[in-house]
PDB file of C-alpha atoms in Angstrom:
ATOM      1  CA  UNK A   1      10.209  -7.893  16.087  1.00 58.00           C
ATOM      2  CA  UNK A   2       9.048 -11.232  15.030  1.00 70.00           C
ATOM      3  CA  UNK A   3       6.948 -11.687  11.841  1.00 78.00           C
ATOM      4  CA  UNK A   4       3.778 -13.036  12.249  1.00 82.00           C
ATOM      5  CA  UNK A   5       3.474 -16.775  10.265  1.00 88.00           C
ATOM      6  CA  UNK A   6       1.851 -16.097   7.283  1.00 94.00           C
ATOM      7  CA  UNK A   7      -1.826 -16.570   6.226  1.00 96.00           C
ATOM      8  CA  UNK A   8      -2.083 -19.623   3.199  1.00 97.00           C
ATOM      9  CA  UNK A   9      -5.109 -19.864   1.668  1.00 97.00           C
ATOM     10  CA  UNK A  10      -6.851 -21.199  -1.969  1.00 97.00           C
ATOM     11  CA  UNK A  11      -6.870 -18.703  -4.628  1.00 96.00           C
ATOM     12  CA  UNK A  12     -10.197 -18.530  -4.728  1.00 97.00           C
ATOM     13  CA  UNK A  13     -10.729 -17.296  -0.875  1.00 98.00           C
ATOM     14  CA  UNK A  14      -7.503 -14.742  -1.289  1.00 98.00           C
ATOM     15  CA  UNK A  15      -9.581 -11.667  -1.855  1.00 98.00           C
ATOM     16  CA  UNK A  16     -12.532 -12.004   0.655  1.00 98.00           C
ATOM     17  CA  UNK A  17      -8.843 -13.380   3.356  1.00 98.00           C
ATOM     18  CA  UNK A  18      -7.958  -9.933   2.710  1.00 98.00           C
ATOM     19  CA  UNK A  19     -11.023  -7.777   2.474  1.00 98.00           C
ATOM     20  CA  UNK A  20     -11.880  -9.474   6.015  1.00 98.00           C
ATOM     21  CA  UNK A  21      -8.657  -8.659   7.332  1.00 98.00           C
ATOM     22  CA  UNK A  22      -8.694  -4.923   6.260  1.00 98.00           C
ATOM     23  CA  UNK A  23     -12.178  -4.578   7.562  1.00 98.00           C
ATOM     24  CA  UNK A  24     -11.244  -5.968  11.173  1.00 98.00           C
ATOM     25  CA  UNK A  25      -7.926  -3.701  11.214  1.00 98.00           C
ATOM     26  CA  UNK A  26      -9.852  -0.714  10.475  1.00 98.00           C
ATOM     27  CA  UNK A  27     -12.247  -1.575  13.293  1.00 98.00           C
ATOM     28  CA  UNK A  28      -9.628  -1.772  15.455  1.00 98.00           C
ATOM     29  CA  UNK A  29      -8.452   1.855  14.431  1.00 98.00           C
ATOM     30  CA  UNK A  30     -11.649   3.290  14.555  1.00 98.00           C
ATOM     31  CA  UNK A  31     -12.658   1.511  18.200  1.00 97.00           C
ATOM     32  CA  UNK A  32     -11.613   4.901  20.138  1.00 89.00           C
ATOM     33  CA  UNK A  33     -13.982   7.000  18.079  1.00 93.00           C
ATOM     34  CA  UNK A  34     -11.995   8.891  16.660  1.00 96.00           C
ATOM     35  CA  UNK A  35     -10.439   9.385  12.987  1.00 98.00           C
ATOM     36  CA  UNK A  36      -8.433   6.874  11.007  1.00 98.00           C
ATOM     37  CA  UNK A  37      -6.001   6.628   8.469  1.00 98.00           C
ATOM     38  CA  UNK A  38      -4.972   3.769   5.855  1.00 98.00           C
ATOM     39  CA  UNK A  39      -2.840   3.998   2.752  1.00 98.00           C
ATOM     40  CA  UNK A  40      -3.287   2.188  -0.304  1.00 98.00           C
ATOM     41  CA  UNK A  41      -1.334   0.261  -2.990  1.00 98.00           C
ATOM     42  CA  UNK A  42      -1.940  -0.583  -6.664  1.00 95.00           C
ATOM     43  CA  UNK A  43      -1.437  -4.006  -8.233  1.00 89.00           C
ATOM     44  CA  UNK A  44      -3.435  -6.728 -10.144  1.00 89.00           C
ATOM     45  CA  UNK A  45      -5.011  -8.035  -6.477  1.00 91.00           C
ATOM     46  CA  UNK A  46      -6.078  -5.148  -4.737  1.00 96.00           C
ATOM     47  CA  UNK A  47      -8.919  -4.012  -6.799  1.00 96.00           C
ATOM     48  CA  UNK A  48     -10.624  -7.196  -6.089  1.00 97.00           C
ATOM     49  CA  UNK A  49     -10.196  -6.764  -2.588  1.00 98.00           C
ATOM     50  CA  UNK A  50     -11.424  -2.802  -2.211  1.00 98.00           C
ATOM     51  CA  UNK A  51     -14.447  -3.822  -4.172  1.00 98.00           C
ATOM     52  CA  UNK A  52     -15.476  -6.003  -1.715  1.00 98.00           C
ATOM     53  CA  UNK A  53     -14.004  -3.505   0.770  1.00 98.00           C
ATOM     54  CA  UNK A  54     -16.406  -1.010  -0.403  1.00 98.00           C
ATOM     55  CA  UNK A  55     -19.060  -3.566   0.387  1.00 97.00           C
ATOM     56  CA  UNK A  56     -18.578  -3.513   3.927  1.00 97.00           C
ATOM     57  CA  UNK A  57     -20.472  -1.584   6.725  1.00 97.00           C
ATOM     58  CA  UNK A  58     -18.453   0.791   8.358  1.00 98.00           C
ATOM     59  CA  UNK A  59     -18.205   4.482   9.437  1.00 98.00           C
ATOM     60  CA  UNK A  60     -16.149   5.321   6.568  1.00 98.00           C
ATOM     61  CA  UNK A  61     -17.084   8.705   6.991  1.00 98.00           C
ATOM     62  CA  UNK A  62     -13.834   8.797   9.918  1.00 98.00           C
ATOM     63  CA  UNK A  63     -11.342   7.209   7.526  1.00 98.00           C
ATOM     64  CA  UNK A  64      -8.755   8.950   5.828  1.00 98.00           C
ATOM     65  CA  UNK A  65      -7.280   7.582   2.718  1.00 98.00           C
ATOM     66  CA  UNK A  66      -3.456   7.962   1.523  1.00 98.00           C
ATOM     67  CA  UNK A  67      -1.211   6.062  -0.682  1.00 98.00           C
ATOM     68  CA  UNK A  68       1.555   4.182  -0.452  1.00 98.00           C
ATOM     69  CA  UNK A  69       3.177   4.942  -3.594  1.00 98.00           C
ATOM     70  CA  UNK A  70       2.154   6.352  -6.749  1.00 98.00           C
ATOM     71  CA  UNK A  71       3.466   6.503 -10.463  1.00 97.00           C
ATOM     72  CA  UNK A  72       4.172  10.019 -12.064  1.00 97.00           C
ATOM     73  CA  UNK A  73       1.132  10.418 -14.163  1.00 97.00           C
ATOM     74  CA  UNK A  74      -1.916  12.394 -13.811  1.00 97.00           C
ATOM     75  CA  UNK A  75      -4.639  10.678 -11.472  1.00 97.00           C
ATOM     76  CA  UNK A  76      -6.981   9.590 -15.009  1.00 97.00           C
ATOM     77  CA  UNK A  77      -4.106   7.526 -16.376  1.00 96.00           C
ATOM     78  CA  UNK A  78      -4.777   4.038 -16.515  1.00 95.00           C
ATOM     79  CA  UNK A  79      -1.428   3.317 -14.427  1.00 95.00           C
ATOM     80  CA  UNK A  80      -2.609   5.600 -11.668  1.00 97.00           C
ATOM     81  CA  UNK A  81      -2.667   4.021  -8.181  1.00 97.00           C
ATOM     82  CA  UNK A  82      -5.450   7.139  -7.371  1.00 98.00           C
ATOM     83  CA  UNK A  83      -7.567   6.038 -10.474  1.00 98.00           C
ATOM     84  CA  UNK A  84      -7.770   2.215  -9.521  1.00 98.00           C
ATOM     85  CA  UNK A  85      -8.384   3.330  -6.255  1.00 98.00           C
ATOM     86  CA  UNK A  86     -11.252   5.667  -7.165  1.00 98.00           C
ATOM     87  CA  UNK A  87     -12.900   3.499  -9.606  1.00 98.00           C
ATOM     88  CA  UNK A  88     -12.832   0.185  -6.747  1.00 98.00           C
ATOM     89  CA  UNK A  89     -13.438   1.903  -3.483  1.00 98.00           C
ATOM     90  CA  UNK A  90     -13.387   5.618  -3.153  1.00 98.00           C
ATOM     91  CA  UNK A  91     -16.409   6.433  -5.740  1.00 98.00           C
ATOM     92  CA  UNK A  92     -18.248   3.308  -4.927  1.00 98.00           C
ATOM     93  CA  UNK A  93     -18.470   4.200  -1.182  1.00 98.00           C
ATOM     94  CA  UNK A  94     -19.062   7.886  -1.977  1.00 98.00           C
ATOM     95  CA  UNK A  95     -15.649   9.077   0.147  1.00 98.00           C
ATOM     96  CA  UNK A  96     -15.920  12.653   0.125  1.00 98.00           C
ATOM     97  CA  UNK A  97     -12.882  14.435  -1.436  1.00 97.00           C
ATOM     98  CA  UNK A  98     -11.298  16.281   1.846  1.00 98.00           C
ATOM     99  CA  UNK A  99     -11.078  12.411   3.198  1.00 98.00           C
ATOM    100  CA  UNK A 100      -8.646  11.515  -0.254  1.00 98.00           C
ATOM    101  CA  UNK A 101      -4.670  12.713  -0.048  1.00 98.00           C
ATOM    102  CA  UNK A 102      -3.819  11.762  -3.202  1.00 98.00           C
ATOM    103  CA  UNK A 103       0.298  11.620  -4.544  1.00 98.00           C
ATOM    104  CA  UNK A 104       0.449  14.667  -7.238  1.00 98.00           C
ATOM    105  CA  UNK A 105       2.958  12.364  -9.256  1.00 96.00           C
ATOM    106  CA  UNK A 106       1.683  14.503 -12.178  1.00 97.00           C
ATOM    107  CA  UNK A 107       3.522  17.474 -10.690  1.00 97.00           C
ATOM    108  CA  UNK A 108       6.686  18.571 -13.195  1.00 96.00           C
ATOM    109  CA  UNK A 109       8.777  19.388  -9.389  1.00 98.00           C
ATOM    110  CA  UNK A 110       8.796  15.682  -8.220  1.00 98.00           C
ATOM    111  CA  UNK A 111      10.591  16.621  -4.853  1.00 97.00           C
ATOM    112  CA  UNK A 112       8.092  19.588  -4.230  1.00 98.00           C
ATOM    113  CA  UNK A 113       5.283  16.909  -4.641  1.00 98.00           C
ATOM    114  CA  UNK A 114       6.809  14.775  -2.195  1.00 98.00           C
ATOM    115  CA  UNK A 115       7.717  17.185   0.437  1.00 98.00           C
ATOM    116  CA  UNK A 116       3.902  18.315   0.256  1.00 98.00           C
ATOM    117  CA  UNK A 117       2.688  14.917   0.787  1.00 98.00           C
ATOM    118  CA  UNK A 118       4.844  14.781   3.618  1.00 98.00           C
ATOM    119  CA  UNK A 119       3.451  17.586   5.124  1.00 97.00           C
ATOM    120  CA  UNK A 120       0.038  15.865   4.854  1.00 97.00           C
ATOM    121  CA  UNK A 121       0.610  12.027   6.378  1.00 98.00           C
ATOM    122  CA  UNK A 122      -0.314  11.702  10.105  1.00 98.00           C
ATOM    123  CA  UNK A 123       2.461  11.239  12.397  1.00 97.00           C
ATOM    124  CA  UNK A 124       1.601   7.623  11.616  1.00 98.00           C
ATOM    125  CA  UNK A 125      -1.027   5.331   9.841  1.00 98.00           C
ATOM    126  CA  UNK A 126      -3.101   3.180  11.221  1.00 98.00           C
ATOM    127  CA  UNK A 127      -3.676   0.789   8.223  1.00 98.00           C
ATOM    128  CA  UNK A 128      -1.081   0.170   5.817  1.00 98.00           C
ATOM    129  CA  UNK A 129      -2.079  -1.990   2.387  1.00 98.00           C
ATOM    130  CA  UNK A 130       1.390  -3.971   0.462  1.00 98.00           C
ATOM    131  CA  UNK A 131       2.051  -5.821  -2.641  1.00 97.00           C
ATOM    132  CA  UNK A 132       5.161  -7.468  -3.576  1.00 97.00           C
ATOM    133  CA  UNK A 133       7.202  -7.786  -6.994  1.00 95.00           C
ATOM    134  CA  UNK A 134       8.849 -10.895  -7.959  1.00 95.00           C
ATOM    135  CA  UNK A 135      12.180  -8.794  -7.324  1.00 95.00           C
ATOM    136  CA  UNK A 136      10.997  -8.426  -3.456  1.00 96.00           C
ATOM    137  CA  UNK A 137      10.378  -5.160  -4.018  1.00 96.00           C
ATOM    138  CA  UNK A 138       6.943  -3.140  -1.981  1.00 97.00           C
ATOM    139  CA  UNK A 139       5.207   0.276  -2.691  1.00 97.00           C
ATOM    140  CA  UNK A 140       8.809   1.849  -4.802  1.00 97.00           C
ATOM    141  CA  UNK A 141      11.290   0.498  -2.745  1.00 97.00           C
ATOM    142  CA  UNK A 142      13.695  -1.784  -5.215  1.00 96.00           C
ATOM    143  CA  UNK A 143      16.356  -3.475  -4.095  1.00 96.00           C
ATOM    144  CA  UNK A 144      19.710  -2.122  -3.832  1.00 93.00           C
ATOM    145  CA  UNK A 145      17.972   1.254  -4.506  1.00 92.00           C
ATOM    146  CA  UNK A 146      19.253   4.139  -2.440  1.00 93.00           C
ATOM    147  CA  UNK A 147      16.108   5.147  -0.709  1.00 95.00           C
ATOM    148  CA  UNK A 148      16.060   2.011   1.224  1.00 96.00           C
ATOM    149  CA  UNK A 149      18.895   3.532   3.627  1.00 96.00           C
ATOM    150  CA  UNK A 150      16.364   7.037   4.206  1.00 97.00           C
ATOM    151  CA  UNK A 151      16.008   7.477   7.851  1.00 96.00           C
ATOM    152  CA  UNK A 152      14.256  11.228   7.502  1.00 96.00           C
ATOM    153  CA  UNK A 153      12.126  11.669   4.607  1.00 97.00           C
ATOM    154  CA  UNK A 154       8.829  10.324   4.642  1.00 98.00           C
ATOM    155  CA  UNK A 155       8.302  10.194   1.005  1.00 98.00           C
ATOM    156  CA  UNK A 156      10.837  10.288  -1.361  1.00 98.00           C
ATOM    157  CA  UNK A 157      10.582  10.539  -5.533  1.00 98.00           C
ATOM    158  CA  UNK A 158      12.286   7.584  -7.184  1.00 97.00           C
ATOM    159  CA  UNK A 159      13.135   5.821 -10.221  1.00 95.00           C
ATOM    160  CA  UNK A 160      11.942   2.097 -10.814  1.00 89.00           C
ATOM    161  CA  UNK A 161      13.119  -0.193 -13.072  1.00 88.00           C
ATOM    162  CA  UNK A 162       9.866  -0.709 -14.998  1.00 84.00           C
ATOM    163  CA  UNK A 163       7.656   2.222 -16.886  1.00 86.00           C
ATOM    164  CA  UNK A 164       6.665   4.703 -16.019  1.00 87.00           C
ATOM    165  CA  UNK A 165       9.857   4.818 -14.137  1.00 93.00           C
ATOM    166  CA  UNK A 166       9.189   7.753 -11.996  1.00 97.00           C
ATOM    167  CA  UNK A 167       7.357   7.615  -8.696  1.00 97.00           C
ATOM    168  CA  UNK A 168       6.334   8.776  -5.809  1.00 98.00           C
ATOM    169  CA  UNK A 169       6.831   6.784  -2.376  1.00 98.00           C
ATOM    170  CA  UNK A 170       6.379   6.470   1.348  1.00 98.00           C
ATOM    171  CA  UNK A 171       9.581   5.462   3.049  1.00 98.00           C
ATOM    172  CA  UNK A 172      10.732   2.377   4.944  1.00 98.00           C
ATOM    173  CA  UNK A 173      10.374   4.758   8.401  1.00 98.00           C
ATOM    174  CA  UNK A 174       6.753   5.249   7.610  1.00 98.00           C
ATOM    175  CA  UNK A 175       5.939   1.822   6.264  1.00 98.00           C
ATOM    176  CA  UNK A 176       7.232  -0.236   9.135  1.00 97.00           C
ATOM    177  CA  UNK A 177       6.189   2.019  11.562  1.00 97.00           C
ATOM    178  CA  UNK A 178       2.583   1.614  10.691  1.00 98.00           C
ATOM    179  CA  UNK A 179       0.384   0.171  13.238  1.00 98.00           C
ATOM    180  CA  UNK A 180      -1.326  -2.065  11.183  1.00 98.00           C
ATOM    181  CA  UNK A 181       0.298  -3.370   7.759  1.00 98.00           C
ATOM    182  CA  UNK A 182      -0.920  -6.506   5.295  1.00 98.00           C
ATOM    183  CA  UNK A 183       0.879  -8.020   2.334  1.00 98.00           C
ATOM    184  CA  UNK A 184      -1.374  -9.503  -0.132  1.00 98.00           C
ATOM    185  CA  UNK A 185       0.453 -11.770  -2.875  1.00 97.00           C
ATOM    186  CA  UNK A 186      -0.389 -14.293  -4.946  1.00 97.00           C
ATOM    187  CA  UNK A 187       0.891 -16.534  -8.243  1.00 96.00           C
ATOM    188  CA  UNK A 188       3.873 -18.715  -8.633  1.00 96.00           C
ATOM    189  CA  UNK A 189       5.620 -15.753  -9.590  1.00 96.00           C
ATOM    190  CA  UNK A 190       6.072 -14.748  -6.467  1.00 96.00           C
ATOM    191  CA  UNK A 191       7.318 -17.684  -4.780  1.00 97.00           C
ATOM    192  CA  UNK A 192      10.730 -17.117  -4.920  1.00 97.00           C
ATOM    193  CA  UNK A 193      10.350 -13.835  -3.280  1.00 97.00           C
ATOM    194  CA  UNK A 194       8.289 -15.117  -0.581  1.00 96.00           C
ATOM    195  CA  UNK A 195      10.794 -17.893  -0.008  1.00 95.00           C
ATOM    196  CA  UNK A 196      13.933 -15.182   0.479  1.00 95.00           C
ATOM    197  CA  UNK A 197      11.858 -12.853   2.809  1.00 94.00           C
ATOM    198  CA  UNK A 198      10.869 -15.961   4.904  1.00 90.00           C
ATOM    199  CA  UNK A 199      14.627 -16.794   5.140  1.00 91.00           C
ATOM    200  CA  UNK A 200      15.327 -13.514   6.113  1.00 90.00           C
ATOM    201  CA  UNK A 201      17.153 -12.317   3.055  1.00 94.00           C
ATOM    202  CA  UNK A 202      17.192  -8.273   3.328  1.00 94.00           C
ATOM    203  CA  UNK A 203      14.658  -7.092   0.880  1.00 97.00           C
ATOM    204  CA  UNK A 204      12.678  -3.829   0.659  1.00 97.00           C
ATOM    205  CA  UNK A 205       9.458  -6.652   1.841  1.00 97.00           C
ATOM    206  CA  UNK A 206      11.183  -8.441   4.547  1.00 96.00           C
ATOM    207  CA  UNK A 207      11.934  -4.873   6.155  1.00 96.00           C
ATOM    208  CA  UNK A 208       8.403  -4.502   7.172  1.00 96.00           C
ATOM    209  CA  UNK A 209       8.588  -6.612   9.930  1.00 93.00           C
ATOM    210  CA  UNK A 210       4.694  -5.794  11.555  1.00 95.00           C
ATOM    211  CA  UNK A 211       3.258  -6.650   8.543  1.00 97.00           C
ATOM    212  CA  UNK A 212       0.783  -9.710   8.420  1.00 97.00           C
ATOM    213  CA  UNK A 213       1.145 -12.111   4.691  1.00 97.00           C
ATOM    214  CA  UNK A 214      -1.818 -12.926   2.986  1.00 98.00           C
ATOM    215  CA  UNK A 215      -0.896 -15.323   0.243  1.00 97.00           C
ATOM    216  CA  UNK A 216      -2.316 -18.200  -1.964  1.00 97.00           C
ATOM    217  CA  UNK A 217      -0.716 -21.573  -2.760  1.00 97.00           C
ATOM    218  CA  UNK A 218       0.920 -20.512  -5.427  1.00 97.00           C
ATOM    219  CA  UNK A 219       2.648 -17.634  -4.122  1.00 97.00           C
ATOM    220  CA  UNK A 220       3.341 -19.647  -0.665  1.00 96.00           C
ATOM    221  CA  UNK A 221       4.647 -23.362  -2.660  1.00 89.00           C
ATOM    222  CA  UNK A 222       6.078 -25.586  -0.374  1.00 72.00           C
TER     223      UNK A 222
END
């Protein structure tokens, strides 16, 4: 599959890029009238974008929410992918609860938390939203970390290299099988990444090869 050329904007229009983008895909996925399903990531940018997310009409009451990853702390903890979530988009917009499947990274059984969330994804999601580390790495999927060569678990509990070192993540069969999937990144920081997944360099990014790029200046240089 070819990778769609990437989206460069100013800094400044980044957010609203994004927020447009998410609102069109999930138009798309809702066009049968039917149900819908997206997953969520953490990071710096995206609760910028879910607040103005949250601002937009549509029949959220058919959407589904999931996440990507999450870390292993209870869903109030300020590093909770759940509580950024919550606070940005899923209070604001009044989701009801049965429409949230939220990661139990609390859980003491790690493995037993991620077989259950297993049990709850759809057979696959519509709407998939990504971030990217200045290592390359997306949701908990490091490089050179074993879980990158899982072929039949859909979420897997891992160890990252920064704390809280535990989480919970979806797998690369789930991520790039996605229907719809968007990378948001932005800062310099992040050029150097974005240069080896445009060369092709094999990183846990570059393996989602649907995925539409978002990015700023900064993050895109030259």
């Amino acid at each position: 599959m070819s990778r769609p050329a990437p989206i460069v904007v100013e800094a400044e229009a980044l957010v609203p890029r994004a927020a447009e983008w998410l609102t069109e895909a999930l138009t798309r996925a809702l066009a049968g009238g039917g149900r819908c399903s997206i997953a969520l990531s953490g990071g710096k940018t995206t609760g910028p974008i879910y607040r103005q997310l949250a601002g937009k009409d549509l029949p959220w009451e058919r959407v589904d929410f999931y996440f990507a990853d999450e870390r292993c702390v209870p869903p109030d903890h300020p590093e909770s992918n759940y509580l950024l979530a919550e606070e940005t988009l899923l209070r604001p917009l009044g989701i009801k609860r049965e429409q949230v499947h939220r990661m139990e990274g609390e859980r003491e059984d790690r493995d037993a938390a991620a077989r259950d969330y297993e049990a709850l994804l759809p057979p696959v999601l519509d709407v998939v939203v990504l971030g990217m580390g200045e290592d390359g790495h997306t949701a908990s999927l490091f490089p050179g970390g074993s879980e990158l060569q899982e072929k039949e678990r859909r979420v897997l509990a891992v160890v990252g290299p920064k704390p809280p070192p535990w989480r919970l993540t979806l797998t690369l069969p789930v991520l790039s099988g996605a229907r719809q999937a968007l990378f948001v990144v932005s800062g310099a920081g992040k050029r150097d990444a974005v240069r080896r997944v445009l060369a092709g360099e094999d990183l846990p990014s570059a393996r989602i090869a649907q995925a539409v790029w978002i990015m700023d200046r900064a993050a895109a240089g030259q």
